[in-house]
Amino acid sequence: MTNREAIDIIKVAISEIEWEYPLEYAIAFEKAIEALKQAEWILFTFDEDGLNCRLPNEDEEILVSSKYGVWIDTFMRDEHGYYLDSERDFKGLAWMPLPEPHKED
């Protein structure tokens, strides 16, 4: 099951609940959906005009995946197009936002 499928199932489950549930349940459902969304790899896809996908913000540190491994990099843009700070020839295949840092309760 993909994260997207899990999100869809959670949303259906929420809509099918016929009883009122505590506010804590609603908050937990939303946190679960957000966590699943953050854990999805987003593909860098190319067409004749350049990149055609959901892009990170410029100068945003992201987690990058490629056939060479996984690393943290910065997404950049200049007059020549998009690139990762560590590589101008853009070997990245997919990206995801960095997770939030751990906070002690």
Coordinates of N, CA and C in Angstrom, one line a residue:
M1 N 0.9 -1.2 0.0 CA 0.0 0.0 0.0 C 0.9 1.2 0.0
T2 N 0.6 2.2 -0.9 CA 1.4 3.4 -0.9 C 0.8 4.4 0.1
N3 N 1.6 5.4 0.4 CA 1.1 6.4 1.3 C -0.1 7.1 0.8
R4 N -0.2 7.3 -0.5 CA -1.4 8.0 -1.1 C -2.6 7.1 -0.9
E5 N -2.5 5.8 -1.0 CA -3.6 4.9 -0.8 C -4.0 4.9 0.7
A6 N -3.0 4.9 1.6 CA -3.3 5.0 3.0 C -4.1 6.2 3.4
I7 N -3.7 7.4 2.8 CA -4.4 8.6 3.0 C -5.8 8.5 2.6
D8 N -6.0 8.0 1.4 CA -7.4 7.8 0.9 C -8.2 7.0 1.8
I9 N -7.7 5.9 2.3 CA -8.4 5.0 3.2 C -8.7 5.7 4.5
I10 N -7.8 6.4 5.0 CA -8.1 7.2 6.3 C -9.2 8.2 6.1
K11 N -9.2 8.9 4.9 CA -10.3 9.8 4.6 C -11.6 9.1 4.5
V12 N -11.7 8.0 3.8 CA -12.9 7.2 3.7 C -13.4 6.8 5.1
A13 N -12.4 6.2 5.9 CA -12.8 5.8 7.2 C -13.4 6.9 8.1
I14 N -12.8 8.1 8.0 CA -13.3 9.2 8.7 C -14.7 9.5 8.3
S15 N -15.0 9.5 7.0 CA -16.3 9.9 6.5 C -17.3 8.8 6.8
E16 N -16.9 7.6 7.0 CA -17.9 6.5 7.3 C -18.2 6.3 8.8
I17 N -17.5 7.0 9.6 CA -17.8 6.9 11.0 C -19.1 7.6 11.3
E18 N -20.0 6.8 11.9 CA -21.4 7.3 12.1 C -21.6 7.9 13.5
W19 N -20.6 7.9 14.3 CA -20.7 8.4 15.6 C -19.8 9.6 15.8
E20 N -20.1 10.4 16.7 CA -19.2 11.5 17.0 C -18.0 11.0 17.7
Y21 N -16.8 11.4 17.3 CA -15.6 11.0 18.0 C -14.9 12.2 18.7
P22 N -14.1 11.9 19.7 CA -13.5 13.0 20.4 C -12.6 13.8 19.5
L23 N -12.4 15.1 19.9 CA -11.5 16.0 19.2 C -10.1 15.4 19.0
E24 N -9.6 14.6 20.0 CA -8.3 14.0 19.9 C -8.2 13.1 18.7
Y25 N -9.3 12.4 18.4 CA -9.3 11.5 17.2 C -9.1 12.3 15.9
A26 N -9.9 13.4 15.8 CA -9.7 14.2 14.6 C -8.3 14.8 14.5
I27 N -7.7 15.2 15.6 CA -6.4 15.7 15.5 C -5.4 14.6 15.1
A28 N -5.6 13.4 15.7 CA -4.8 12.2 15.4 C -4.9 11.9 13.9
F29 N -6.1 11.9 13.3 CA -6.3 11.6 11.9 C -5.5 12.6 11.1
E30 N -5.6 13.8 11.4 CA -5.0 14.9 10.6 C -3.4 14.7 10.7
K31 N -2.9 14.4 11.9 CA -1.5 14.2 12.0 C -1.0 13.0 11.2
A32 N -1.8 12.0 11.2 CA -1.4 10.8 10.4 C -1.4 11.1 9.0
I33 N -2.4 11.8 8.5 CA -2.4 12.2 7.1 C -1.2 13.1 6.7
E34 N -0.9 14.1 7.6 CA 0.3 14.9 7.3 C 1.6 14.1 7.3
A35 N 1.7 13.2 8.3 CA 3.0 12.4 8.3 C 3.1 11.5 7.1
L36 N 2.0 11.0 6.6 CA 2.1 10.2 5.4 C 2.5 11.1 4.2
K37 N 1.9 12.3 4.1 CA 2.2 13.2 3.0 C 3.7 13.6 3.0
Q38 N 4.3 13.8 4.2 CA 5.7 14.2 4.3 C 6.6 13.1 4.0
A39 N 6.2 11.8 4.1 CA 7.0 10.7 3.8 C 7.0 10.2 2.4
E40 N 6.4 11.0 1.5 CA 6.3 10.6 0.1 C 7.4 11.2 -0.7
W41 N 8.0 10.4 -1.6 CA 9.0 10.9 -2.5 C 8.3 11.6 -3.7
I42 N 8.8 12.7 -4.1 CA 8.2 13.5 -5.2 C 9.2 13.4 -6.4
L43 N 8.7 12.9 -7.5 CA 9.6 12.7 -8.6 C 10.0 14.1 -9.3
F44 N 11.3 14.2 -9.6 CA 11.7 15.2 -10.5 C 11.4 14.7 -11.9
T45 N 10.5 15.3 -12.7 CA 10.2 14.8 -14.1 C 10.6 15.9 -15.0
F46 N 11.0 15.5 -16.2 CA 11.5 16.5 -17.2 C 10.6 16.3 -18.5
D47 N 10.4 17.5 -19.1 CA 9.8 17.5 -20.5 C 10.6 18.4 -21.3
E48 N 10.2 18.7 -22.6 CA 11.0 19.5 -23.5 C 11.2 20.9 -22.9
D49 N 10.3 21.4 -22.0 CA 10.4 22.8 -21.5 C 11.2 22.8 -20.2
G50 N 11.7 21.7 -19.7 CA 12.4 21.7 -18.4 C 11.6 20.8 -17.4
L51 N 11.7 21.2 -16.2 CA 11.1 20.5 -15.1 C 9.6 20.6 -15.2
N52 N 8.9 19.6 -14.9 CA 7.4 19.6 -14.9 C 6.9 18.8 -13.7
C53 N 7.0 19.3 -12.5 CA 6.6 18.6 -11.3 C 6.4 19.5 -10.2
R54 N 6.0 19.0 -9.0 CA 5.9 19.8 -7.8 C 7.4 20.1 -7.4
L55 N 7.8 21.3 -7.3 CA 9.1 21.7 -7.0 C 9.3 22.2 -5.6
P56 N 10.4 21.9 -5.0 CA 10.7 22.5 -3.7 C 10.8 24.0 -3.8
N57 N 10.8 24.8 -2.7 CA 11.0 26.2 -2.8 C 12.5 26.4 -3.1
E58 N 12.8 27.5 -3.8 CA 14.1 27.9 -4.1 C 14.9 28.1 -2.7
D59 N 16.1 27.6 -2.7 CA 17.0 27.6 -1.5 C 16.5 26.8 -0.4
E60 N 15.6 25.9 -0.6 CA 15.1 25.0 0.4 C 16.0 23.7 0.5
E61 N 16.3 23.4 1.7 CA 17.1 22.1 1.9 C 16.1 21.0 1.9
I62 N 16.4 19.9 1.1 CA 15.5 18.8 0.9 C 16.3 17.5 0.9
L63 N 15.6 16.4 1.1 CA 16.2 15.1 1.0 C 16.1 14.7 -0.5
V64 N 17.2 14.3 -1.1 CA 17.2 13.9 -2.5 C 17.6 12.4 -2.6
S65 N 16.9 11.7 -3.6 CA 17.2 10.3 -3.8 C 17.6 10.2 -5.3
S66 N 18.6 9.3 -5.5 CA 19.0 9.0 -6.9 C 19.6 7.6 -6.9
K67 N 20.1 7.2 -8.1 CA 20.7 5.9 -8.1 C 22.0 5.9 -7.3
Y68 N 22.5 7.0 -6.9 CA 23.8 7.2 -6.1 C 23.5 7.2 -4.6
G69 N 22.3 7.2 -4.2 CA 22.0 7.2 -2.8 C 21.0 8.3 -2.4
V70 N 21.0 8.6 -1.1 CA 20.1 9.6 -0.6 C 21.0 10.6 0.2
W71 N 20.7 11.9 0.0 CA 21.5 13.0 0.6 C 20.6 14.2 0.8
I72 N 21.1 15.1 1.7 CA 20.4 16.4 1.9 C 21.1 17.4 1.0
D73 N 20.3 18.2 0.3 CA 20.9 19.1 -0.7 C 20.0 20.4 -0.7
T74 N 20.4 21.4 -1.4 CA 19.6 22.6 -1.5 C 19.2 22.8 -2.9
F75 N 17.9 23.0 -3.1 CA 17.3 23.2 -4.4 C 17.6 24.7 -4.9
M76 N 18.2 24.8 -6.1 CA 18.6 26.2 -6.5 C 18.0 26.5 -7.9
R77 N 18.0 27.7 -8.3 CA 17.6 28.1 -9.6 C 18.4 29.3 -10.0
D78 N 18.9 29.4 -11.3 CA 19.5 30.6 -11.8 C 19.0 30.7 -13.3
E79 N 19.7 31.6 -14.0 CA 19.3 31.9 -15.4 C 19.4 30.7 -16.3
H80 N 20.1 29.6 -15.9 CA 20.2 28.4 -16.7 C 19.2 27.3 -16.4
G81 N 18.5 27.5 -15.3 CA 17.5 26.5 -14.9 C 17.6 26.1 -13.4
Y82 N 17.1 24.9 -13.2 CA 17.1 24.4 -11.8 C 18.3 23.5 -11.6
Y83 N 18.8 23.4 -10.4 CA 19.9 22.5 -10.1 C 19.9 22.3 -8.6
L84 N 20.6 21.2 -8.2 CA 20.9 21.0 -6.8 C 22.3 21.6 -6.5
D85 N 22.4 22.2 -5.3 CA 23.6 22.9 -4.9 C 24.9 22.0 -5.1
S86 N 24.8 20.7 -4.9 CA 25.9 19.8 -4.9 C 26.2 19.3 -6.4
E87 N 25.3 19.5 -7.3 CA 25.4 19.0 -8.6 C 24.7 19.8 -9.7
R88 N 25.4 20.3 -10.6 CA 24.8 21.1 -11.7 C 24.2 20.3 -12.8
D89 N 24.6 19.0 -12.9 CA 24.0 18.2 -13.9 C 22.8 17.4 -13.5
F90 N 22.3 17.7 -12.3 CA 21.0 17.2 -11.8 C 20.7 15.7 -11.9
K91 N 21.4 15.0 -11.1 CA 21.2 13.5 -11.1 C 20.1 13.1 -10.1
G92 N 19.5 14.1 -9.4 CA 18.4 13.7 -8.5 C 17.2 13.1 -9.2
L93 N 16.6 12.1 -8.7 CA 15.4 11.5 -9.3 C 14.2 11.9 -8.5
A94 N 14.3 12.0 -7.2 CA 13.1 12.3 -6.4 C 13.5 13.1 -5.2
W95 N 12.6 13.8 -4.5 CA 12.9 14.6 -3.4 C 11.7 14.5 -2.4
M96 N 12.0 14.9 -1.2 CA 11.0 15.1 -0.1 C 11.4 16.2 0.8
P97 N 10.5 16.9 1.5 CA 10.9 17.9 2.5 C 11.6 17.2 3.6
L98 N 12.5 17.9 4.3 CA 13.1 17.4 5.5 C 12.1 17.3 6.6
P99 N 12.2 16.2 7.4 CA 11.2 16.1 8.5 C 11.4 17.2 9.5
E100 N 10.4 17.5 10.3 CA 10.6 18.5 11.4 C 11.6 17.9 12.4
P101 N 12.4 18.8 13.0 CA 13.3 18.3 14.1 C 12.5 17.8 15.3
H102 N 13.1 16.8 16.0 CA 12.5 16.3 17.2 C 12.4 17.4 18.2
K103 N 11.2 17.4 18.9 CA 11.0 18.3 20.0 C 10.5 17.5 21.2
E104 N 11.2 17.7 22.3 CA 10.8 17.0 23.5 C 9.5 17.6 24.1
D105 N 8.6 16.8 24.5 CA 7.3 17.3 25.1 C 7.5 17.8 26.5

